[in-house]
Coordinates of C-alpha atoms and ligand atoms in Angstrom, one line a residue:
M1 CA 129.6 103.7 64.8
V2 CA 126.0 103.6 63.8
K3 CA 124.5 100.1 63.2
I4 CA 121.3 99.8 61.2
I5 CA 118.4 97.8 62.6
T6 CA 116.0 96.6 60.0
K7 CA 114.2 93.8 61.8
I8 CA 113.5 93.3 65.5
L9 CA 112.5 90.1 67.2
I10 CA 110.4 90.7 70.3
A11 CA 111.3 88.2 73.0
N12 CA 108.1 88.7 74.9
R13 CA 104.3 88.5 74.8
G14 CA 101.2 90.5 75.8
E15 CA 100.9 94.3 76.0
I16 CA 104.6 95.0 76.1
A17 CA 105.3 93.0 72.9
V18 CA 102.4 95.0 71.2
R19 CA 103.9 98.2 72.5
V20 CA 107.3 97.5 71.0
I21 CA 105.9 96.4 67.7
R22 CA 104.1 99.7 67.3
S23 CA 107.1 101.8 67.8
A24 CA 109.2 99.6 65.5
H25 CA 106.6 100.0 62.8
D26 CA 106.4 103.8 63.4
M27 CA 110.2 103.8 62.6
G28 CA 109.8 101.7 59.5
I29 CA 111.4 98.7 61.1
N30 CA 110.1 95.1 60.5
T31 CA 109.1 93.0 63.4
V32 CA 109.0 89.3 64.4
S33 CA 106.9 87.9 67.2
I34 CA 107.6 84.6 69.0
Y35 CA 104.7 82.7 70.6
S36 CA 104.1 79.7 72.8
D37 CA 101.3 77.2 72.1
V38 CA 98.8 79.1 74.3
D39 CA 99.6 82.4 72.6
A40 CA 99.1 81.4 69.0
Q41 CA 96.1 83.7 68.5
S42 CA 97.4 86.7 70.6
P43 CA 97.4 90.3 69.3
H44 CA 101.2 90.4 69.5
V45 CA 101.3 87.5 67.0
L46 CA 98.7 89.0 64.6
L47 CA 100.3 92.5 64.7
A48 CA 103.9 91.6 63.9
R49 CA 105.0 91.3 60.3
E50 CA 106.3 87.8 61.0
A51 CA 105.7 85.3 63.8
V52 CA 107.6 82.2 64.8
G53 CA 106.0 79.5 67.0
I54 CA 108.5 78.3 69.6
G55 CA 106.1 75.8 71.3
G56 CA 105.7 75.1 75.0
S57 CA 103.2 76.6 77.3
T58 CA 105.2 77.4 80.5
S59 CA 107.6 80.4 80.6
A60 CA 110.5 78.0 81.0
E61 CA 109.5 76.1 77.8
S62 CA 108.9 79.3 75.8
Y63 CA 109.8 82.9 76.6
L64 CA 112.6 81.9 78.9
D65 CA 114.2 79.4 76.5
I66 CA 117.3 81.2 75.2
D67 CA 118.2 78.6 72.6
K68 CA 114.8 78.6 71.0
I69 CA 114.7 82.4 70.9
I70 CA 118.2 82.7 69.3
K71 CA 117.1 80.1 66.7
A72 CA 113.9 82.0 65.9
C73 CA 116.0 85.1 65.5
K74 CA 118.4 83.3 63.0
I75 CA 115.5 81.8 61.1
S76 CA 113.7 85.1 60.6
G77 CA 116.9 87.1 59.9
A78 CA 116.2 89.7 62.6
D79 CA 119.2 91.8 63.5
A80 CA 118.1 92.8 66.9
I81 CA 116.1 91.5 69.9
H82 CA 113.9 93.6 72.2
P83 CA 113.4 91.8 75.5
G84 CA 110.5 93.8 76.9
Y85 CA 110.2 93.5 80.7
G86 CA 110.1 90.4 82.8
F87 CA 111.3 87.1 81.2
L88 CA 114.8 87.5 79.9
S89 CA 115.0 91.3 80.1
E90 CA 117.3 91.4 83.1
N91 CA 119.3 88.2 82.2
A92 CA 122.9 89.2 81.7
G93 CA 123.6 85.8 80.2
F94 CA 121.0 86.4 77.5
A95 CA 122.4 89.8 76.7
A96 CA 125.9 88.3 76.4
R97 CA 124.6 85.4 74.2
C98 CA 123.0 87.9 71.8
E99 CA 126.3 89.8 71.5
S100 CA 128.3 86.6 70.8
E101 CA 125.7 85.6 68.2
G102 CA 126.1 89.0 66.5
I103 CA 122.5 90.1 67.4
I104 CA 121.9 93.6 68.8
F105 CA 120.4 93.4 72.3
I106 CA 118.1 96.4 72.7
G107 CA 119.1 97.1 76.3
P108 CA 122.2 97.8 78.4
S109 CA 125.4 95.7 78.3
A110 CA 125.6 92.3 80.0
Q111 CA 127.9 93.9 82.5
S112 CA 125.5 96.7 83.5
I113 CA 122.7 94.1 83.9
Q114 CA 125.0 91.9 86.0
I115 CA 125.8 94.8 88.4
M116 CA 122.3 96.2 88.7
G117 CA 120.3 92.9 88.3
D118 CA 121.5 91.9 91.7
K119 CA 120.4 94.1 94.5
L120 CA 123.6 93.5 96.6
S121 CA 126.1 94.2 93.9
A122 CA 124.0 97.3 92.9
K123 CA 124.2 98.6 96.5
K124 CA 127.9 98.1 96.7
K125 CA 128.5 99.8 93.4
V126 CA 126.3 102.9 94.0
K127 CA 127.7 103.3 97.6
E128 CA 131.1 104.1 96.0
F129 CA 129.4 106.9 94.1
G130 CA 128.0 108.5 97.3
V131 CA 124.3 107.5 96.6
P132 CA 122.4 107.1 99.9
L133 CA 121.2 103.6 100.6
V134 CA 118.4 102.3 102.9
P135 CA 120.2 101.6 106.2
G136 CA 121.3 97.9 106.3
I137 CA 123.9 95.6 105.0
D138 CA 125.3 95.3 101.5
F139 CA 126.5 91.7 101.7
A140 CA 124.7 88.4 101.7
I141 CA 124.0 86.7 105.0
S142 CA 123.1 83.1 105.9
D143 CA 124.4 82.7 109.5
L144 CA 121.3 83.1 111.7
Q145 CA 123.1 84.3 114.8
K146 CA 125.0 87.0 112.9
A147 CA 121.8 88.0 111.1
I148 CA 120.0 88.5 114.4
K149 CA 122.8 90.7 115.7
I150 CA 122.6 92.8 112.5
A151 CA 118.9 93.1 112.7
E152 CA 119.2 94.4 116.3
K153 CA 121.8 96.9 115.2
I154 CA 119.7 98.1 112.3
T155 CA 116.7 98.2 114.8
Y156 CA 113.3 96.6 114.1
P157 CA 111.2 96.5 112.0
V158 CA 113.6 95.1 109.3
M159 CA 113.1 93.6 105.9
I160 CA 114.8 90.4 104.7
K161 CA 115.3 90.7 101.0
A162 CA 116.4 88.3 98.2
S163 CA 119.3 89.8 96.4
A164 CA 117.9 88.4 93.1
G165 CA 114.3 89.4 93.9
G166 CA 111.9 91.2 91.6
G167 CA 108.2 91.9 90.9
G168 CA 107.6 92.5 94.6
K169 CA 108.6 88.9 95.4
G170 CA 111.2 87.7 97.8
M171 CA 110.9 90.1 100.8
R172 CA 109.7 89.6 104.3
I173 CA 109.0 92.2 107.0
V174 CA 110.2 91.2 110.5
E175 CA 108.6 93.2 113.3
D176 CA 110.8 91.9 116.2
S177 CA 113.3 89.3 117.2
S178 CA 110.7 86.7 118.2
H179 CA 110.0 85.4 114.7
F180 CA 113.4 86.3 113.1
D181 CA 114.6 82.7 112.7
E182 CA 111.6 81.4 110.9
E183 CA 111.3 84.5 108.7
M184 CA 114.9 84.2 107.7
K185 CA 114.6 80.5 106.8
R186 CA 111.4 81.2 104.9
A187 CA 113.0 84.1 103.0
M188 CA 116.0 82.0 102.0
S189 CA 113.9 79.1 100.8
E190 CA 111.5 81.3 98.9
A191 CA 114.4 83.1 97.3
K192 CA 115.9 79.8 96.3
N193 CA 112.6 78.5 94.8
S194 CA 111.7 81.7 93.0
F195 CA 115.0 83.1 91.8
G196 CA 117.4 80.1 92.0
S197 CA 119.6 81.8 94.6
D198 CA 119.2 81.9 98.4
L199 CA 121.3 85.0 98.9
V200 CA 119.4 87.4 101.2
F201 CA 120.3 90.6 103.0
I202 CA 118.7 92.8 105.7
E203 CA 117.5 96.4 105.4
K204 CA 115.7 98.7 107.7
F205 CA 112.0 98.6 107.0
I206 CA 111.0 102.2 106.3
E207 CA 107.5 102.7 107.5
A208 CA 105.1 104.4 105.1
P209 CA 107.5 105.8 102.6
K210 CA 106.8 107.0 99.1
H211 CA 108.2 105.0 96.2
I212 CA 109.7 107.5 93.8
E213 CA 111.7 106.4 90.7
V214 CA 113.5 108.3 87.9
Q215 CA 113.4 107.3 84.3
I216 CA 116.9 107.7 82.7
V217 CA 118.3 107.2 79.3
G218 CA 122.0 107.0 78.4
D219 CA 123.7 106.5 75.0
H220 CA 127.0 104.8 74.1
H221 CA 128.8 108.1 74.1
G222 CA 128.6 108.9 77.8
N223 CA 125.5 111.2 77.6
Y224 CA 122.7 110.8 80.1
A225 CA 119.3 112.4 80.6
A226 CA 116.7 112.1 83.4
L227 CA 113.1 112.1 82.2
F228 CA 111.7 113.2 85.6
E229 CA 110.1 111.0 88.2
R230 CA 107.2 108.7 88.8
D231 CA 105.4 108.2 92.1
C232 CA 104.5 104.5 92.4
S233 CA 103.4 104.3 96.0
I234 CA 100.1 102.6 95.4
Q235 CA 101.1 99.0 95.8
R236 CA 99.8 95.7 96.9
R237 CA 102.2 92.9 97.8
N238 CA 105.1 95.4 97.3
Q239 CA 104.1 95.7 93.6
K240 CA 102.8 98.8 91.9
V241 CA 99.1 99.1 90.8
I242 CA 98.8 102.9 90.2
E243 CA 101.6 105.2 89.1
E244 CA 101.7 108.9 88.2
A245 CA 104.2 111.4 86.8
P246 CA 105.3 113.8 88.0
C247 CA 105.1 113.2 91.8
A248 CA 102.4 115.6 93.1
L249 CA 104.5 116.8 96.1
L250 CA 108.0 117.0 94.8
T251 CA 109.6 120.5 94.8
A252 CA 111.9 121.6 91.9
E253 CA 114.9 121.4 94.2
K254 CA 114.1 117.9 95.3
R255 CA 113.4 116.9 91.7
E256 CA 116.8 118.1 90.7
E257 CA 118.4 116.2 93.6
I258 CA 116.7 112.8 92.8
Q259 CA 117.5 113.2 89.1
D260 CA 121.2 113.8 89.9
L261 CA 121.3 110.8 92.1
A262 CA 119.7 108.7 89.4
I263 CA 122.3 109.8 86.8
K264 CA 125.0 109.0 89.3
V265 CA 123.6 105.4 89.6
A266 CA 123.5 105.1 85.8
R267 CA 127.1 106.3 85.5
S268 CA 128.2 103.9 88.2
C269 CA 127.6 100.9 85.9
D270 CA 128.3 102.6 82.6
Y271 CA 124.6 102.3 81.7
S272 CA 123.3 102.6 78.2
G273 CA 119.6 102.4 77.1
A274 CA 116.5 103.2 79.0
G275 CA 116.5 102.3 82.7
T276 CA 114.8 103.2 86.0
V277 CA 116.4 104.1 89.3
E278 CA 114.1 103.3 92.2
F279 CA 114.2 105.1 95.6
I280 CA 112.1 105.2 98.7
A281 CA 111.5 108.6 100.2
D282 CA 110.7 109.4 103.9
D283 CA 108.3 112.2 104.8
Q284 CA 111.1 114.8 104.5
F285 CA 111.8 113.6 101.0
N286 CA 115.2 112.1 101.9
F287 CA 115.9 109.6 99.2
Y288 CA 117.3 106.1 99.7
F289 CA 118.4 103.9 96.7
L290 CA 116.4 100.7 96.4
E291 CA 117.5 99.2 93.1
M292 CA 117.9 99.9 89.4
N293 CA 115.7 98.1 86.8
T294 CA 117.8 97.7 83.6
R295 CA 114.9 97.6 81.2
L296 CA 111.7 99.3 80.1
Q297 CA 109.4 99.5 83.1
V298 CA 105.7 98.6 83.1
E299 CA 104.8 102.2 84.0
H300 CA 106.9 103.9 81.3
P301 CA 103.9 105.3 79.5
V302 CA 103.3 108.0 82.2
T303 CA 106.7 109.4 81.4
E304 CA 106.0 109.3 77.7
E305 CA 102.8 111.2 78.3
I306 CA 104.5 114.1 80.2
T307 CA 107.6 114.3 78.0
G308 CA 106.2 113.5 74.5
I309 CA 109.0 111.1 74.1
D310 CA 108.6 107.5 72.8
L311 CA 110.9 105.5 75.1
V312 CA 111.0 102.4 72.8
K313 CA 112.1 104.6 69.9
E314 CA 114.8 106.0 72.2
Q315 CA 115.9 102.5 73.1
I316 CA 116.2 101.5 69.5
N317 CA 118.1 104.6 68.5
I318 CA 120.5 104.1 71.4
A319 CA 121.0 100.5 70.4
M320 CA 121.9 101.6 66.9
G321 CA 124.7 103.7 68.4
E322 CA 123.1 107.1 67.9
K323 CA 123.7 110.0 70.2
L324 CA 120.9 111.1 72.6
S325 CA 118.7 113.7 71.0
I326 CA 117.6 115.1 74.3
N327 CA 119.2 116.4 77.5
N328 CA 118.0 117.7 80.8
E329 CA 117.8 121.3 79.6
S330 CA 115.7 120.4 76.6
L331 CA 113.0 118.5 78.6
T332 CA 110.0 120.1 80.2
I333 CA 107.1 118.5 82.1
L334 CA 103.9 118.7 80.0
G335 CA 100.9 118.3 82.2
H336 CA 100.3 115.2 84.3
S337 CA 99.7 111.5 83.7
I338 CA 98.3 108.6 85.7
E339 CA 98.4 104.8 84.9
V340 CA 96.4 102.1 86.5
R341 CA 97.3 98.4 86.0
I342 CA 94.4 96.2 85.3
Y343 CA 95.2 92.8 86.7
A344 CA 93.1 89.7 86.5
E345 CA 92.9 89.7 90.3
D346 CA 90.2 89.8 92.9
P347 CA 90.7 92.8 95.2
A348 CA 87.9 91.5 97.4
N349 CA 89.9 88.3 97.9
H350 CA 93.4 89.4 98.8
F351 CA 94.1 90.3 95.2
L352 CA 94.4 86.7 94.3
P353 CA 94.8 86.0 90.6
D354 CA 91.5 85.2 88.9
A355 CA 91.5 83.0 85.8
G356 CA 88.9 83.0 83.1
T357 CA 87.7 84.4 79.8
L358 CA 87.1 88.0 78.9
T359 CA 83.4 87.6 78.0
T360 CA 83.0 91.4 77.7
Y361 CA 86.0 93.6 76.9
K362 CA 85.4 97.1 75.8
V363 CA 88.1 99.8 76.2
P364 CA 87.6 103.5 76.9
K365 CA 88.3 106.1 74.3
G366 CA 88.4 109.9 74.0
P367 CA 90.7 112.8 74.7
G368 CA 93.8 112.0 76.9
V369 CA 93.1 108.3 77.2
R370 CA 95.6 105.5 76.2
V371 CA 95.1 101.8 76.6
D372 CA 98.2 99.5 76.3
D373 CA 96.8 96.0 76.2
G374 CA 97.4 92.6 74.7
F375 CA 94.0 90.9 74.8
E376 CA 90.7 91.0 73.0
Q377 CA 87.1 90.1 73.9
G378 CA 86.6 86.4 74.0
M379 CA 90.3 85.6 74.9
T380 CA 91.3 83.7 78.0
I381 CA 93.9 85.0 80.3
P382 CA 96.5 82.2 80.5
I383 CA 97.4 81.1 84.0
Q384 CA 100.9 80.3 82.8
Y385 CA 101.9 84.0 82.7
D386 CA 101.6 87.3 84.5
P387 CA 97.9 88.2 85.3
M388 CA 98.1 91.8 83.9
I389 CA 95.4 92.4 81.3
A390 CA 96.1 96.0 80.4
K391 CA 97.3 99.4 81.4
L392 CA 95.0 102.4 81.3
I393 CA 96.8 105.7 81.1
T394 CA 95.4 109.2 81.1
H395 CA 97.0 112.6 80.5
G396 CA 95.7 115.9 81.5
S397 CA 96.8 119.5 81.6
D398 CA 97.1 119.2 85.3
R399 CA 96.8 116.4 87.9
E400 CA 93.1 116.9 88.6
E401 CA 92.3 116.7 85.0
A402 CA 94.3 113.5 84.6
R403 CA 92.6 112.1 87.7
R404 CA 89.0 112.9 86.7
R405 CA 89.7 111.6 83.2
M406 CA 90.9 108.3 84.7
I407 CA 87.7 108.0 86.7
R408 CA 85.7 108.7 83.5
A409 CA 87.8 106.1 81.6
I410 CA 87.4 103.5 84.3
D411 CA 83.7 104.0 84.1
E412 CA 83.8 103.4 80.3
Y413 CA 86.0 100.3 80.6
K414 CA 83.7 97.2 80.5
I415 CA 85.2 93.9 81.5
S416 CA 83.3 90.9 82.5
G417 CA 84.1 87.2 83.0
I418 CA 87.0 88.0 85.2
E419 CA 87.6 89.9 88.4
T420 CA 89.9 92.9 87.9
T421 CA 91.7 95.7 89.8
L422 CA 89.6 98.4 88.1
G423 CA 87.2 98.9 91.0
F424 CA 90.0 99.1 93.5
C425 CA 91.7 101.7 91.2
K426 CA 88.6 103.8 91.1
F427 CA 88.2 103.5 94.9
T428 CA 91.8 104.8 95.3
L429 CA 91.5 107.6 92.8
Q430 CA 88.5 108.9 94.7
H431 CA 90.1 108.6 98.1
P432 CA 90.9 112.0 99.8
E433 CA 94.5 110.8 100.5
F434 CA 95.1 110.1 96.8
V435 CA 93.5 113.3 95.8
S436 CA 95.9 115.2 98.1
G437 CA 98.9 113.5 96.6
N438 CA 100.1 112.8 100.1
Y439 CA 99.9 109.0 100.1
T440 CA 102.5 106.3 100.8
T441 CA 103.1 102.6 100.1
S442 CA 101.0 101.9 103.2
F443 CA 97.8 103.1 101.4
V444 CA 96.3 99.7 100.9
K445 CA 97.1 98.5 104.4
K446 CA 95.7 101.8 105.9
H447 CA 92.6 102.4 103.8
F448 CA 91.6 99.3 101.9
S449 CA 89.5 96.4 102.8
P450 CA 87.1 94.3 100.7
E451 CA 84.3 95.8 102.9
Q452 CA 85.3 99.3 102.2
L453 CA 85.4 98.5 98.5
K454 CA 82.0 97.0 98.6
E455 CA 80.6 99.9 100.5
H456 CA 82.2 102.3 98.0
L457 CA 80.8 100.4 95.0
N458 CA 77.4 100.2 96.6
K459 CA 77.4 103.9 97.2
E460 CA 78.4 104.4 93.6
E461 CA 75.5 102.1 92.5
Q462 CA 73.0 104.0 94.6
I463 CA 74.2 107.3 93.2
A464 CA 74.0 105.9 89.7
A465 CA 70.5 104.5 90.4
S466 CA 69.2 107.8 91.8
I467 CA 70.6 109.7 88.9
A468 CA 68.9 107.2 86.6
V469 CA 65.6 107.7 88.5
L470 CA 66.0 111.5 88.5
T471 CA 66.7 111.5 84.8
F472 CA 63.7 109.3 84.3
L473 CA 61.5 111.5 86.4
K474 CA 62.6 114.6 84.6
G475 CA 61.8 112.9 81.3
Q476 CA 58.4 111.9 82.7
S477 CA 57.5 115.3 83.9
E478 CA 58.5 116.8 80.6
K479 CA 56.4 114.2 78.8
Q480 CA 53.6 114.8 81.3
E481 CA 53.2 118.3 80.0
I482 CA 52.1 116.7 76.8
K483 CA 50.5 113.4 78.0
P484 CA 49.9 114.0 81.7
K485 CA 47.5 111.1 82.4
S486 CA 49.2 108.0 81.0
D487 CA 52.6 108.7 82.5
H488 CA 51.6 109.8 85.9
H489 CA 51.1 106.3 87.2
K490 CA 54.5 105.1 86.0
S491 CA 56.4 107.9 87.7
S492 CA 54.7 107.3 91.0
A493 CA 55.6 103.6 90.8
W494 CA 59.3 104.7 90.5
R495 CA 58.8 107.0 93.4
N496 CA 57.3 104.3 95.5
R497 CA 60.2 102.0 94.6
L498 CA 62.6 104.7 95.8
R499 CA 60.8 105.1 99.1
K500 CA 61.2 101.4 99.9
Ligands
ADP601 P1 108.1 97.3 87.2 O1 109.3 97.0 88.0 O2 108.3 97.5 85.8 O3 107.4 98.5 87.8 P2 107.0 94.8 88.1 O4 107.7 94.9 89.4 O5 105.5 94.5 88.2 O6 107.1 96.2 87.3 O7 107.7 93.8 87.2 C1 107.5 93.7 85.8 C2 107.4 92.4 85.3 O8 108.6 91.6 85.5 C3 106.3 91.5 86.0 O9 105.8 90.7 85.1 C4 107.2 90.8 87.1 O10 106.5 89.6 87.4 C5 108.4 90.5 86.3 N1 109.7 90.5 87.1 C6 110.4 91.6 87.5 N2 111.5 91.2 88.1 C7 111.5 89.9 88.1 C8 112.4 88.9 88.6 N3 113.6 89.2 89.2 N4 112.1 87.6 88.4 C9 111.0 87.3 87.8 N5 110.1 88.2 87.3 C10 110.3 89.4 87.5
ADP602 P1 111.4 94.5 93.6 O1 112.7 94.1 92.9 O2 110.6 93.4 93.9 O3 110.8 95.6 92.8 P2 112.2 96.6 95.5 O4 113.4 96.6 96.3 O5 112.2 97.6 94.4 O6 111.9 95.1 95.0 O7 111.0 96.9 96.5 C1 109.6 96.8 96.0 C2 108.7 97.6 97.0 O8 108.9 97.0 98.3 C3 109.1 99.0 97.2 O9 108.5 99.8 96.2 C4 108.6 99.3 98.6 O10 107.2 99.6 98.6 C5 108.8 98.0 99.3 N1 110.1 98.1 100.0 C6 111.3 97.6 99.6 N2 112.3 97.8 100.4 C7 111.7 98.5 101.5 C8 112.2 99.0 102.7 N3 113.5 98.8 103.1 N4 111.3 99.6 103.5 C9 110.1 99.8 103.2 N5 109.5 99.3 102.0 C10 110.4 98.7 101.2
MG603 MG1 111.6 97.5 92.4

């Protein structure tokens, strides 16, 4: 049965709220934004057809407050809610509440979220379907002695992970048995504090893998399609900063294998909507299931760029009960796409969040460049929420074109008033290991230090300065032909400065 959606409330903020509003308007659907006190002047509020203030400034008082959001939905008469990512997007209780209130939740069923939202129940489920897991246990453990025995059996290094973890938080690497006790205790208390559950499990820590994930979509009629893979191996703190599609090194056979595995995972929980199945791959491209994210992913634009498909539109159509309009046979890879995440963070200081005001904010333009953002010049990045400012995405006919275009776009991007990850992203894009495509999640640890970044940026500045001087000198010599005397002295002053 096809249900009609005429008005969507977006239960989110920032760039993802803007992103959803745009697709809804493209489809002729009305939109309602909600906003906390600190977000009253944000682009997502100004862009939506209607906006409802829900007060508060922390996440808990605003974008995580289910009662307030349902009330805003009723007041505005929206018939559907899009949760974006983060906040309530992977909250099974919220999806169930929407259903019981007669509101369409643009996402999978509460049951699918429940299974996949928890890493342990996800592992148990996909194991039944023959999907390979990272070696480890698929049950929670709290007994220290038992845990040590398990870690020894798995063999060190191991990772202690929070079952409810997300956003790269709630995982600890343990190199050997000497620190196991304290790491385990710390992991459990961190999990409890961040996610409200102290359930942890143990996995083999795979050294230097690639993070490869598959974008899938599924409708309410049992049809699935895999929209190729993304390589998200450039990470800091186990969280992605640069992503690309497709993976530069994947063969057609391996692509088919990982896509089949991803669809198996989706089937295992009767998935509907857009979702991402994450794997880590060793150097032989053996894939191990990590988790499934039951929502739109931060890096979804690279998939949109190489498929020509609007994933938000697909989500909305699926939520209305329509059948998928695509299948694996109808899809082809169109060129290559790269995304860099621009965080308000200081790469020279352990990527710590940097608060402040965007005194200059000028976005790049031109062929093959897309900016998904939720801020404008003069705005302050609120400390209450995620420090991501924007996502910069480029598309090219091949990987090299997308990469060069990204470097050009980063050069055009002007941000001041706040430290950002832009310089780090340029450093990475120009690194021979990234250029080769043969990079892993250990890239930052292996190649990046604040000193290297400084050196790289200095070199860049020197090159830019010499180009400026050469251009100047060229201009002078051309002028000299007309006015040799007056300009001669100026150009030698520049030359002298160069010699110093
Ligand atoms: P993605 O998984 O889409 O690649 P991230 O891991 O950066 O991207 O997560 C997307 C957003 O959702 C971030 O704002 C992150 O902080 C948040 N997030 C993801 N999972 C959780 C979770 N379990 N608890 C809290 N926040 C989460
Ligand atoms: P989150 O829910 O925070 O996204 P994931 O399980 O998806 O957690 O892991 C995030 C990242 O942490 C992965 O992309 C990978 O880089 C690293 N990671 C997770 N598990 C392992 C593992 N067993 N071995 C090596 N790296 C891992
Ligand atoms: Mg993950």
